[in-house]
PDB file of C-alpha atoms and ligand atoms in Angstrom:
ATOM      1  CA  UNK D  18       0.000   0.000   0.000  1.00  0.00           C
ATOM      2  CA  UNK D  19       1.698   3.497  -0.754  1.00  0.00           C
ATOM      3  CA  UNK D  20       2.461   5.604   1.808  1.00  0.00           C
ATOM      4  CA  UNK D  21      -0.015   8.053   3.219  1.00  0.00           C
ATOM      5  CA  UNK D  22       0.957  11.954   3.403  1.00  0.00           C
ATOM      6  CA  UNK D  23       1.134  14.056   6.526  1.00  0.00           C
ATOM      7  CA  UNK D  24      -1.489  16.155   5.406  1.00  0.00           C
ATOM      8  CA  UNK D  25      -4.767  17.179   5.983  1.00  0.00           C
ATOM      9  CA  UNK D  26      -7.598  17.961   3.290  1.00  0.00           C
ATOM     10  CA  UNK D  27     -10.663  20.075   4.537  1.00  0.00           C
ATOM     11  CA  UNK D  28     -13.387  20.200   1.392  1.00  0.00           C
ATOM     12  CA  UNK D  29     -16.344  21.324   0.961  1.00  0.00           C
ATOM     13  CA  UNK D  30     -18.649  24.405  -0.799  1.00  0.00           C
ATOM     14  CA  UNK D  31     -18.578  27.940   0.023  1.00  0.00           C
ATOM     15  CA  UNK D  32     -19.750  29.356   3.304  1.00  0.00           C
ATOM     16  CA  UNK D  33     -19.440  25.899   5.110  1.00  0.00           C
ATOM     17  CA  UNK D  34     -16.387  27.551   7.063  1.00  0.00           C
ATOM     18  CA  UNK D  35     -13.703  25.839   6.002  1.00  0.00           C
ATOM     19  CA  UNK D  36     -11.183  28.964   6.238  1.00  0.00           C
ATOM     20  CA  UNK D  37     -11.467  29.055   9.847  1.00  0.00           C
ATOM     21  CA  UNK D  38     -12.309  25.685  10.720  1.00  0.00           C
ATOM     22  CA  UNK D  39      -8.745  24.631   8.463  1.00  0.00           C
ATOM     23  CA  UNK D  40      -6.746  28.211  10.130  1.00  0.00           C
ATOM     24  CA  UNK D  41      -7.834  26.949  13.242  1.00  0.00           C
ATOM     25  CA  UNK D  42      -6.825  23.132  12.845  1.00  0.00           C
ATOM     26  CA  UNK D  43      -3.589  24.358  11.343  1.00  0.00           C
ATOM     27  CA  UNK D  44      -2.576  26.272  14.548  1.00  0.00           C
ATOM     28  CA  UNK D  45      -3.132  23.647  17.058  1.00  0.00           C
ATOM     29  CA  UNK D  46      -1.282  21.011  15.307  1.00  0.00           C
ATOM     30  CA  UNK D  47       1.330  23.717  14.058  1.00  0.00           C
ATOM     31  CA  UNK D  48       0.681  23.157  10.454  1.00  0.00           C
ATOM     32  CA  UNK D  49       1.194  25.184   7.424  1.00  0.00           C
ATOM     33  CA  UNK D  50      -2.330  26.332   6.522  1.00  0.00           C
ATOM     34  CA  UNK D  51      -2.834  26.032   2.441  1.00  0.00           C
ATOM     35  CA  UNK D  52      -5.749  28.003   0.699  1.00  0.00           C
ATOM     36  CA  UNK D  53      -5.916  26.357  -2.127  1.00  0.00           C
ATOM     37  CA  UNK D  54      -9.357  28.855  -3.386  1.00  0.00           C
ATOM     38  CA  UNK D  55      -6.659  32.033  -2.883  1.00  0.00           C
ATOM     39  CA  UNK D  56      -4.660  30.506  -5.651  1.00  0.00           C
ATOM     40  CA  UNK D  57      -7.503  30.456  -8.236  1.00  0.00           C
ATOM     41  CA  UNK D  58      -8.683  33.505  -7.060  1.00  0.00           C
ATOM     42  CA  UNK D  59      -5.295  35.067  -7.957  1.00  0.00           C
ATOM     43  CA  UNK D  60      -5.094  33.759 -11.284  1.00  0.00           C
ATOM     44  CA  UNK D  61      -8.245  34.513 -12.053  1.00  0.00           C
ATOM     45  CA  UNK D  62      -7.739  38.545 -11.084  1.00  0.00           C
ATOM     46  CA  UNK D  63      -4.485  37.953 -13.415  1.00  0.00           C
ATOM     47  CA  UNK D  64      -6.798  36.565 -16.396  1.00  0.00           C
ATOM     48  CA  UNK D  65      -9.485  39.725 -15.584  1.00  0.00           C
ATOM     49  CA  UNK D  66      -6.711  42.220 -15.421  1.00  0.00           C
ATOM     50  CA  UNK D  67      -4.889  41.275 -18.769  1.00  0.00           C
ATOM     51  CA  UNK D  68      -8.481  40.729 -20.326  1.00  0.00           C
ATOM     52  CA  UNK D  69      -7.422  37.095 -21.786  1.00  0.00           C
ATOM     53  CA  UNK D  70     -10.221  35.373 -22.989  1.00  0.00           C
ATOM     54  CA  UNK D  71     -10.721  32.507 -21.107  1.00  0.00           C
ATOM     55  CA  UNK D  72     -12.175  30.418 -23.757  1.00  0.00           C
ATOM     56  CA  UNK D  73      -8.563  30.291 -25.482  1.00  0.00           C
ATOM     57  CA  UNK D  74      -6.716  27.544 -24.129  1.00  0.00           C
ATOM     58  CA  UNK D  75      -3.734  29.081 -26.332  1.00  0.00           C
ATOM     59  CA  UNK D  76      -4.032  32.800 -24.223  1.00  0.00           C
ATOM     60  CA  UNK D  77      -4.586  31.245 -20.504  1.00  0.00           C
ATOM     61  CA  UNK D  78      -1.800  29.118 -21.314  1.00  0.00           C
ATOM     62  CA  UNK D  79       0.629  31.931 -22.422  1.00  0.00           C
ATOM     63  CA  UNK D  80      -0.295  33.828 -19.798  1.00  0.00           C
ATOM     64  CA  UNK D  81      -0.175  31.323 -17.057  1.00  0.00           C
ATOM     65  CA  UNK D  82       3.642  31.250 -17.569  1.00  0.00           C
ATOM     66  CA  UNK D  83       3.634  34.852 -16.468  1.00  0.00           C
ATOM     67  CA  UNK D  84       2.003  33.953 -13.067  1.00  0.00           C
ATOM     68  CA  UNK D  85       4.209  33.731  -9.766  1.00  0.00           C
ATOM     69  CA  UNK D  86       1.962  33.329  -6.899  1.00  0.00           C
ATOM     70  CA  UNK D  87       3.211  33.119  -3.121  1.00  0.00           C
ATOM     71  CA  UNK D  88       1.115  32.522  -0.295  1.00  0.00           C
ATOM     72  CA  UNK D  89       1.830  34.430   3.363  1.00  0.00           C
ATOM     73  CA  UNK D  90       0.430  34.685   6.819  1.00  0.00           C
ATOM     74  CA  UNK D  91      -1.574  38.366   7.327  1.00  0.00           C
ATOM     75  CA  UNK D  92      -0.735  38.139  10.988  1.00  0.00           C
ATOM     76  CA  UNK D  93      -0.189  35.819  14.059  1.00  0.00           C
ATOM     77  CA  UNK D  94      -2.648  33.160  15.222  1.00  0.00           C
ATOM     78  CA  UNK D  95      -5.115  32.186  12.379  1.00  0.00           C
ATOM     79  CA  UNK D  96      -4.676  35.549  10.634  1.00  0.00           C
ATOM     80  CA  UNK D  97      -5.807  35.725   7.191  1.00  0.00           C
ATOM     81  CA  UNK D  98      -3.639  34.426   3.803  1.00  0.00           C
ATOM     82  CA  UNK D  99      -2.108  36.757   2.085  1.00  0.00           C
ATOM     83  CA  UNK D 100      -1.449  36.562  -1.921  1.00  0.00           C
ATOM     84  CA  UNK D 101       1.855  37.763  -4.063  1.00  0.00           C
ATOM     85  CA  UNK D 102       0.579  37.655  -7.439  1.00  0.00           C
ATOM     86  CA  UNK D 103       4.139  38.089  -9.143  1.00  0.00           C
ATOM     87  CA  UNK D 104       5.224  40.404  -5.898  1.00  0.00           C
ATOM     88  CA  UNK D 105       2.290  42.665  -5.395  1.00  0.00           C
ATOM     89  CA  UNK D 106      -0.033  41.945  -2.466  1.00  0.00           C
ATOM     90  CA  UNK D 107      -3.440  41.409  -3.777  1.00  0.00           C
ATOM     91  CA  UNK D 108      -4.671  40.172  -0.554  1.00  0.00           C
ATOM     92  CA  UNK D 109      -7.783  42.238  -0.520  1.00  0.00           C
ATOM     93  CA  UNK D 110      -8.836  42.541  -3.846  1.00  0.00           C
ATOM     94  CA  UNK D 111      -9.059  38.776  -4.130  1.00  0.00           C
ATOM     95  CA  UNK D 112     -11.864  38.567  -1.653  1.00  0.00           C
ATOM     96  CA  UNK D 113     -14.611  40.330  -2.701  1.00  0.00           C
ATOM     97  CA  UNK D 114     -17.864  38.366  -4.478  1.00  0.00           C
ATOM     98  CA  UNK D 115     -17.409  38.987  -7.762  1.00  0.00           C
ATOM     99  CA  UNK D 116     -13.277  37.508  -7.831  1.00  0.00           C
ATOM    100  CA  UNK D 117     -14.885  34.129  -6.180  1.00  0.00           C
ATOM    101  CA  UNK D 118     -17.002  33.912  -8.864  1.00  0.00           C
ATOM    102  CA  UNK D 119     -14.052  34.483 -11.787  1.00  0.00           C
ATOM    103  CA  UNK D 120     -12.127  32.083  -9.724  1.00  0.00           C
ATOM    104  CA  UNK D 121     -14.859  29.693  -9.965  1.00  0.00           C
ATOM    105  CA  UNK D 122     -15.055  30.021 -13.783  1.00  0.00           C
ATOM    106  CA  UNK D 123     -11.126  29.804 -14.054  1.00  0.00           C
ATOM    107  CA  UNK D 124     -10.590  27.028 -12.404  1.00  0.00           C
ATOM    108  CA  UNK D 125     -12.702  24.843 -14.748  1.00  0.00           C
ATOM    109  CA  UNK D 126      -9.680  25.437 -17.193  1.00  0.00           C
ATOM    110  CA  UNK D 127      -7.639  22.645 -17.544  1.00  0.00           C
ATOM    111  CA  UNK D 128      -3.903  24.308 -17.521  1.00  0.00           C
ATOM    112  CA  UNK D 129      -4.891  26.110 -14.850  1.00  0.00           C
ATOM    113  CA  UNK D 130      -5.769  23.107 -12.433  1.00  0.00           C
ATOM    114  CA  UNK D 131      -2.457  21.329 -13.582  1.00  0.00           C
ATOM    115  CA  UNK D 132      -0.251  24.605 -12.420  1.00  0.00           C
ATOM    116  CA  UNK D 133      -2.187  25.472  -9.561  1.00  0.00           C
ATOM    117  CA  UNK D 134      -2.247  21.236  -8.618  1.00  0.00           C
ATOM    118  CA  UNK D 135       1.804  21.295  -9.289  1.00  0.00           C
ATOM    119  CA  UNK D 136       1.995  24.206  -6.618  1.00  0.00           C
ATOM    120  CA  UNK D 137      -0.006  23.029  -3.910  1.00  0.00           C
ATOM    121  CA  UNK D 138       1.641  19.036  -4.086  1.00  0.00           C
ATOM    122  CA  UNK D 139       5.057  20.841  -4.031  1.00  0.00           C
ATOM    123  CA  UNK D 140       4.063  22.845  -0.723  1.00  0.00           C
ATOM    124  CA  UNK D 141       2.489  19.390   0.656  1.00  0.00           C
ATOM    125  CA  UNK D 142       5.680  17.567   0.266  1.00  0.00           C
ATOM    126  CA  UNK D 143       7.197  19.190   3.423  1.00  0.00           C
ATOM    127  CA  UNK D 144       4.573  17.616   5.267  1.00  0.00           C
ATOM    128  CA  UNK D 145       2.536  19.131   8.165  1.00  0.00           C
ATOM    129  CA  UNK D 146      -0.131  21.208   5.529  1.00  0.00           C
ATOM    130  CA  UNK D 147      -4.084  22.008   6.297  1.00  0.00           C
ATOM    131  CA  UNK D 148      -5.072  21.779   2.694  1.00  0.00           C
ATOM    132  CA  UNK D 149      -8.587  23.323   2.159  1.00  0.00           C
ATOM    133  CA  UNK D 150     -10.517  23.869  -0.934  1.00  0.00           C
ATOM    134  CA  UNK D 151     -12.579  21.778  -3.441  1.00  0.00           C
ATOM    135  CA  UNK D 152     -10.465  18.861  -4.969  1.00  0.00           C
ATOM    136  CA  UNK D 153      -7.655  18.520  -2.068  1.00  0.00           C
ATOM    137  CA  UNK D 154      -8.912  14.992  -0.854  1.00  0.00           C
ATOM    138  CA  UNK D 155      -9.747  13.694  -3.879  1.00  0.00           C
ATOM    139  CA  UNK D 156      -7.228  15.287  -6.233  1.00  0.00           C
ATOM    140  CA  UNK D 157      -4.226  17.052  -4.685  1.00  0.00           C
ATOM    141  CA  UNK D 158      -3.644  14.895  -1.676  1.00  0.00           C
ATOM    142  CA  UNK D 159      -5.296  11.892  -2.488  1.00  0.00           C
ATOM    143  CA  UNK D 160      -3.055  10.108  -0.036  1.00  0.00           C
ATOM    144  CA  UNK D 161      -3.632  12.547   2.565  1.00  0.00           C
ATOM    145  CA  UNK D 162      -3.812  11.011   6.149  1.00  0.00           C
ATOM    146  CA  UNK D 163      -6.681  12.943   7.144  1.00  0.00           C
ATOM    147  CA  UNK D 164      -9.773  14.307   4.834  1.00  0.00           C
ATOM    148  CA  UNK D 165     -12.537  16.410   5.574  1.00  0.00           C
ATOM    149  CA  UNK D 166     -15.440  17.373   3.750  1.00  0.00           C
ATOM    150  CA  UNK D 167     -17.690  19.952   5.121  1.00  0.00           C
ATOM    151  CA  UNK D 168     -21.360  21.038   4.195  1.00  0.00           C
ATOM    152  CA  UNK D 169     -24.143  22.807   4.974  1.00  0.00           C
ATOM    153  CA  UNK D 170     -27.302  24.191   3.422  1.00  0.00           C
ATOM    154  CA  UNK D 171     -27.135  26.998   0.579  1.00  0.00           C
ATOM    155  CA  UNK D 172     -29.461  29.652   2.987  1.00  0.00           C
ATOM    156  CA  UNK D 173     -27.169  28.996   5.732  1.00  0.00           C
ATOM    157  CA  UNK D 174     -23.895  29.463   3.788  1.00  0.00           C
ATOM    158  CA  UNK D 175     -25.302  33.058   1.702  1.00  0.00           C
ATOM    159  CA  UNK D 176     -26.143  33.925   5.243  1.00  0.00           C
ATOM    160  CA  UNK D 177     -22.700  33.785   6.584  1.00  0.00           C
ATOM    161  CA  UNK D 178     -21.372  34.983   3.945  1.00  0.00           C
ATOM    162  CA  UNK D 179     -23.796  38.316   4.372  1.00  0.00           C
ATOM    163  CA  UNK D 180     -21.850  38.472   7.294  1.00  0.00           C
ATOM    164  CA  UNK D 181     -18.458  38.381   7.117  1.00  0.00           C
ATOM    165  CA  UNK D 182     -18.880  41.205   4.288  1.00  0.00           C
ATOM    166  CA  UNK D 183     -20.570  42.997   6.557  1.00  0.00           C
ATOM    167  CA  UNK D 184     -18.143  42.506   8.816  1.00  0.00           C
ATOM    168  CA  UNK D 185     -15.931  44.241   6.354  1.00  0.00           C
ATOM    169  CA  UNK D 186     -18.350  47.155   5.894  1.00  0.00           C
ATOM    170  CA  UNK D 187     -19.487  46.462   2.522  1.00  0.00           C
ATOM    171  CA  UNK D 188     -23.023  47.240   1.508  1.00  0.00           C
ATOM    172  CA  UNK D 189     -24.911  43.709   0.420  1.00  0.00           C
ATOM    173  CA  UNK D 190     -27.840  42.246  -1.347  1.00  0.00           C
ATOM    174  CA  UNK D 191     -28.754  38.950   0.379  1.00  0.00           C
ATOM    175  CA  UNK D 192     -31.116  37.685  -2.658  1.00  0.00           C
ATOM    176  CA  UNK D 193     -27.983  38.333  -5.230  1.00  0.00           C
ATOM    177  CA  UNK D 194     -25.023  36.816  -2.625  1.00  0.00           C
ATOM    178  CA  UNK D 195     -27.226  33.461  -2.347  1.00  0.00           C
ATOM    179  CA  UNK D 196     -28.306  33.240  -5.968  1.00  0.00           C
ATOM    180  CA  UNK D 197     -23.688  33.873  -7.041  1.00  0.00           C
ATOM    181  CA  UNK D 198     -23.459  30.984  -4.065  1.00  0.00           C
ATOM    182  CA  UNK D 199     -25.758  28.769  -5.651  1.00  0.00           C
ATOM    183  CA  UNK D 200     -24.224  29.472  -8.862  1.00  0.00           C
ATOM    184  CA  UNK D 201     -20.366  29.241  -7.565  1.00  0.00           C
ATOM    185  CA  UNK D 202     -21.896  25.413  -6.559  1.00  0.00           C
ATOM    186  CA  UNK D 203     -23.295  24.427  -8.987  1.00  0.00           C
ATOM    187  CA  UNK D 204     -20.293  25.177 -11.481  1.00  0.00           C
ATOM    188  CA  UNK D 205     -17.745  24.001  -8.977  1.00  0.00           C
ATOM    189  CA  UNK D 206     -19.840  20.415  -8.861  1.00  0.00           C
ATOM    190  CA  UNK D 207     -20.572  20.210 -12.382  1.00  0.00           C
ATOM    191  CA  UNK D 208     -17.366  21.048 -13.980  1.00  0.00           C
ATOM    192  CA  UNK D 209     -15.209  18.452 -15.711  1.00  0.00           C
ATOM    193  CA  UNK D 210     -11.915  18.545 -14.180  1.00  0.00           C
ATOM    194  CA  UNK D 211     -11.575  17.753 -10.087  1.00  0.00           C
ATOM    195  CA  UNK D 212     -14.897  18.899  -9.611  1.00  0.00           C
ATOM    196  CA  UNK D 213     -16.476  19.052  -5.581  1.00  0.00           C
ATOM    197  CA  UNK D 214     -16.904  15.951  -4.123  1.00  0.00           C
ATOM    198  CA  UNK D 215     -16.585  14.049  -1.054  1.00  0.00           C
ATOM    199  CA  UNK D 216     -13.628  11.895  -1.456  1.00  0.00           C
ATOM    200  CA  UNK D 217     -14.662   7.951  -0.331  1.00  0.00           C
ATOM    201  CA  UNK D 218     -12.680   8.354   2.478  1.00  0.00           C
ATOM    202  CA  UNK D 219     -13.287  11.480   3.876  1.00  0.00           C
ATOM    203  CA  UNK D 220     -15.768  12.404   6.984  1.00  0.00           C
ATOM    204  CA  UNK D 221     -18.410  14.477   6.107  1.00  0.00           C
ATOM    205  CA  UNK D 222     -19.462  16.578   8.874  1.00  0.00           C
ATOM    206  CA  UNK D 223     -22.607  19.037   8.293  1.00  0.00           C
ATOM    207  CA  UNK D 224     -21.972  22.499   9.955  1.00  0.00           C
ATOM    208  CA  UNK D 225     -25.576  23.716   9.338  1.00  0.00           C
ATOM    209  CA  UNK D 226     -26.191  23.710  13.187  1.00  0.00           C
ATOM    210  CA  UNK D 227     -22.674  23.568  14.049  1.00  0.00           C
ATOM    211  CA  UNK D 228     -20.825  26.841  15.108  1.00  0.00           C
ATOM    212  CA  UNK D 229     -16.881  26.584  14.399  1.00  0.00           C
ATOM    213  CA  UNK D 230     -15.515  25.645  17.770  1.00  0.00           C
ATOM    214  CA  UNK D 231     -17.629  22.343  17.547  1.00  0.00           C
ATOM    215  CA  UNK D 232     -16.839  21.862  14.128  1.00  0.00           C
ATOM    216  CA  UNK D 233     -13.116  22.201  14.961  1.00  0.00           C
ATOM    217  CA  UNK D 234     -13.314  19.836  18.101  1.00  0.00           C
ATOM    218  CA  UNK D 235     -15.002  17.020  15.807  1.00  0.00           C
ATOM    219  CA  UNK D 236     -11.794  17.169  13.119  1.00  0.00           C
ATOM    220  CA  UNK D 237      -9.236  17.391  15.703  1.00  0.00           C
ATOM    221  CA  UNK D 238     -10.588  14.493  17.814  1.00  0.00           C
ATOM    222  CA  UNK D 239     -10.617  12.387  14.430  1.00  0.00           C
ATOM    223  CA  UNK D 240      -7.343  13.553  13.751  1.00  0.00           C
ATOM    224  CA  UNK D 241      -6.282  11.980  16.810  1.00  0.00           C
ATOM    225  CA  UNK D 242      -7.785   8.996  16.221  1.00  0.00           C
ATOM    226  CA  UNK D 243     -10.725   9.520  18.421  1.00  0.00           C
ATOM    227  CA  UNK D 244     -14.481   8.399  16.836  1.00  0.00           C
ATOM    228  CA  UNK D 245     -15.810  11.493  16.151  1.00  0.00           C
ATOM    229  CA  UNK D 246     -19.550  11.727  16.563  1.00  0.00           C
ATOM    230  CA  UNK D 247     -21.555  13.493  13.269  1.00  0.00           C
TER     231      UNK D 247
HETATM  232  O1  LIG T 330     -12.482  28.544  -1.510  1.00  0.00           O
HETATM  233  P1  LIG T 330     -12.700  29.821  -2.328  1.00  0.00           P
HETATM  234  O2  LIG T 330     -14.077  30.379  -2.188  1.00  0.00           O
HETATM  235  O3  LIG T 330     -11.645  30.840  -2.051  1.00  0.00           O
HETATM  236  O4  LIG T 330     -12.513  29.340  -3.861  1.00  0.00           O
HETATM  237  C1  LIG T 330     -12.774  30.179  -4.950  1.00  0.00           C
HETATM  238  C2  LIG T 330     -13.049  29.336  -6.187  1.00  0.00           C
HETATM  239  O5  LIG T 330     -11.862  28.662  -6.596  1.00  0.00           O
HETATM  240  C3  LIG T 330     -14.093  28.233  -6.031  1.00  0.00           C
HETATM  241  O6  LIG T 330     -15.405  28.685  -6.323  1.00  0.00           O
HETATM  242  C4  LIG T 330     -13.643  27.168  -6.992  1.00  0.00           C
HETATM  243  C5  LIG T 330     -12.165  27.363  -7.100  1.00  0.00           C
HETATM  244  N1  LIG T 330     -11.391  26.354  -6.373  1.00  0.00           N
HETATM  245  C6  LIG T 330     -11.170  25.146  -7.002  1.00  0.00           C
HETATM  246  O7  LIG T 330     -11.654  24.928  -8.099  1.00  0.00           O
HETATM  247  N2  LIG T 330     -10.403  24.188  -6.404  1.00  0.00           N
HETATM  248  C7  LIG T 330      -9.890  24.394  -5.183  1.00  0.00           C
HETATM  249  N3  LIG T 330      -9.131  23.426  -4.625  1.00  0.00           N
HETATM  250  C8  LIG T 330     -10.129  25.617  -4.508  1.00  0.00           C
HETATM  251  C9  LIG T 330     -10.906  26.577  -5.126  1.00  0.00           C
END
């Protein structure tokens, strides 16, 4: 049997609270925390900025050569990620609604996956990595010694979501941030390439009801080997 990696995988949709729940994990094991969504929403604010059309494979794949992206810690403690896109810090500008949703149309692209895929296995090989995203358990990591997969129901997610950009003192339509989280879903399930699913041998946990500190105590007590109850 090959060799499983020291690595965790934390999947699931958007809103579910994987971000925290993986920041969170990372820190108490004293893990390298890997957002695997900042890289595709980086490449994605690339594609927007240079205005390559993302329907030729020739352009994204030209362009993709251009694209250096480095991940940081914003902080101490589970502080945000930070993202170089080749040197400048587009932390922010990555997280608003509207780069999620580029992100999500990007990453259907095949060369992008295989670049962005490349980078993440080559920061899992030291070991000791949180990965969180879509296709970590079943894709990335599929040897990973530990995998997650987190849901929760689409009103419950848009409502979070409401929020945390609130939260951040933007101004928000509900209606429109649960109909772009429905629609982030649906093409992050229903695209060809590594699309979102629960890996066979990953616990699903449902955070609907959950808040984050019992979500967090369920994946660390499986993590050490302790039957979690979901
Ligand atoms: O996790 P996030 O919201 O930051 O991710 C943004 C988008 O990036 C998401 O809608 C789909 C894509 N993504 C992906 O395809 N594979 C991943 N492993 C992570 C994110």
């Amino acid at each position: 049997m090959s060799e499983k990696q020291n690595v965790i995988t934390i999947d699931g949709p958007s809103g579910v609270g994987k971000s925290t729940i993986s920041r969170k994990i990372a820190d108490s094991l004293g893990f390298t925390y890997l957002d695997t969504g900042a890289m595709y929403r980086a490449v994605g604010l690339y594609l927007g900025r240079h205005n390559v059309d993302i329907a030729d494979e020739k352009a994204v794949y030209a362009a993709l050569a251009a694209i250096r992206i480095e991940l940081f810690t914003i902080g101490t403690g589970f502080g945000d990620v930070g993202v170089l896109l080749n040197g400048e810090d587009v932390s922010q500008e990555i997280r608003s609604p509207e780069a999620a949703m580029v992100a999500s149309q990007v990453s259907a692209i095949p060369a992008v996956r295989e670049k962005l895929t490349r980078l993440q296995r080559t920061i899992g090989e030291q070991g000791g990595v949180v990965a969180e995203g879509r296709d970590t358990g079943t894709v990335v990591f599929p040897l990973a010694k530990h995998k997650f997969f987190l849901d929760a129901r689409p009103e419950e997610r848009a409502r979070r979501r409401v929020l945390q950009l609130q939260a951040r003192g933007e101004v928000v339509d509900e209606k429109q941030i649960l109909a772009m989280t429905i629609e982030r879903d649906k093409n992050d399930r229903e695209r060809a390439i590594a699309p979102l699913k629960q890996a066979g041998d990953a616990l699903a946990i449902d955070t609907t009801t959950r808040d984050i500190e019992e979500v967090s105590r369920l994946v660390l007590e499986a993590v050490k080997g302790k039957q979690a109850k979901v």
